[in-house]
Coordinates of C-alpha atoms in Angstrom, one line a residue:
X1 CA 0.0 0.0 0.0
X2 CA 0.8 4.1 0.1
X3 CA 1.1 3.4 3.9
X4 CA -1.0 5.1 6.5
X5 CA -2.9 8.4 5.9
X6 CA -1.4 10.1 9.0
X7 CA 2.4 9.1 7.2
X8 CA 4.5 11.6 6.8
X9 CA 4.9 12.3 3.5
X10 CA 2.0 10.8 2.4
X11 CA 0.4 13.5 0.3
X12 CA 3.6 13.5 -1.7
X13 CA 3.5 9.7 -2.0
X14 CA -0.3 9.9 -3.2
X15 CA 0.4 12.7 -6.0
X16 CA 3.7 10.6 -7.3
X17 CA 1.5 7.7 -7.7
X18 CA -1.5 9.8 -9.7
X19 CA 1.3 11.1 -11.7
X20 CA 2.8 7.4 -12.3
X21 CA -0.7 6.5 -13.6
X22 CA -0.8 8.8 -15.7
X23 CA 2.1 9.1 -17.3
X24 CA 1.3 5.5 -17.8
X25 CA -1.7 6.2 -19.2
X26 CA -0.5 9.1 -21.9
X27 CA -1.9 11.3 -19.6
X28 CA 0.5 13.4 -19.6
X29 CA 0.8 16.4 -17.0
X30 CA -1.2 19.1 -19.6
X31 CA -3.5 16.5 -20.8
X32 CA -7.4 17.7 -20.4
X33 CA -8.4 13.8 -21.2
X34 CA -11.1 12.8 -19.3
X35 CA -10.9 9.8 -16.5
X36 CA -12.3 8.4 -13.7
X37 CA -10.2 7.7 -10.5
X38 CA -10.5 5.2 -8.2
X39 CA -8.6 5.6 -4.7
X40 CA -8.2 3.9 -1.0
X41 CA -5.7 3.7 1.3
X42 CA -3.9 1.1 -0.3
X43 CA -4.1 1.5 -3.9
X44 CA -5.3 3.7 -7.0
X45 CA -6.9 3.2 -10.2
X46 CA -7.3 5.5 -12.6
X47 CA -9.4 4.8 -16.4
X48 CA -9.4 6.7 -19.2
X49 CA -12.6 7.8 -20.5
X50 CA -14.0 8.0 -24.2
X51 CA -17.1 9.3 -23.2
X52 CA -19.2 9.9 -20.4
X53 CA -22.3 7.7 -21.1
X54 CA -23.5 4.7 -23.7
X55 CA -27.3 4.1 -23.8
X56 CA -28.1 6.7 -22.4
X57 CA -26.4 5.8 -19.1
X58 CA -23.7 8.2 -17.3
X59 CA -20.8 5.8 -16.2
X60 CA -18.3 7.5 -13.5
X61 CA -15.9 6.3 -11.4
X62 CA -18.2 4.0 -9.1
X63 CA -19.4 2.1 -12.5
X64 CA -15.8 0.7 -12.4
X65 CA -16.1 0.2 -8.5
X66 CA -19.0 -2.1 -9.5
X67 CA -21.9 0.3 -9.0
X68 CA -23.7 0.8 -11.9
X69 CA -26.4 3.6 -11.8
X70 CA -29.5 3.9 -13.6
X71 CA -32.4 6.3 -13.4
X72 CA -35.3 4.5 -15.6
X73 CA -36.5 0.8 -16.1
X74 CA -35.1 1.4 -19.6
X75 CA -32.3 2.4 -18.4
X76 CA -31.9 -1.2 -16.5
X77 CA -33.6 -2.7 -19.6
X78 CA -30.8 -1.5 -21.6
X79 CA -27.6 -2.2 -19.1
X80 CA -29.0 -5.5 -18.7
X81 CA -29.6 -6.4 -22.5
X82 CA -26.0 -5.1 -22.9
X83 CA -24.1 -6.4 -19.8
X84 CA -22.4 -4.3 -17.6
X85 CA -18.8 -5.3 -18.4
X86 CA -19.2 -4.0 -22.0
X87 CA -21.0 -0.8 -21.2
X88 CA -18.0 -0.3 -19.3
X89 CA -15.7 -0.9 -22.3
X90 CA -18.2 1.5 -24.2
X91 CA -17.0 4.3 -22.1
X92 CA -13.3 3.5 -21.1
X93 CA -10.2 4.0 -23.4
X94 CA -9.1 7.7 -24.8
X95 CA -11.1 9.6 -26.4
X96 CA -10.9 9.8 -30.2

């Protein structure tokens, strides 16, 4: 992990490993490419974005933390006809 929150340092740690990601990423430092970003105390994961939504439905970050949020039975209809793993792949990757 980064180590404990009340660590010394820690702050630092955190924004070297957001950096690392993405740099990783080609996300470079100036980049304005949209992501969502994931993080606890013991790790971070950050996902490029192509878009923001696919049928209708807005994916953030807690899409990729498993929570998948829909506002109409369509909605549902759709993520379900779909599958949620590939909704997800609708929206992740850099944008065009």
């Amino acid at each position: 992990g980064l180590g404990a929150w009340e660590a010394p340092g820690r702050g630092a740690r955190m924004l070297a490993a957001y950096r690392l990601l993405r740099t990783a990423l080609g996300l470079g430092e100036a980049s304005r490419a949209p992501y969502n970003l994931l993080a606890t105390r013991d790790w971070m994961m950050l996902v490029p974005r192509s878009r923001a939504e696919h049928l209708g439905v807005n994916v953030n970050a807690l899409g990729f933390a498993g929570s998948l949020l829909v506002r109409t039975p369509e909605q549902f209809d759709a993520v379900a006809a779909l599958g949620p793993l590939e909704l997800l792949r609708q929206v992740a990757g850099v944008a065009p």
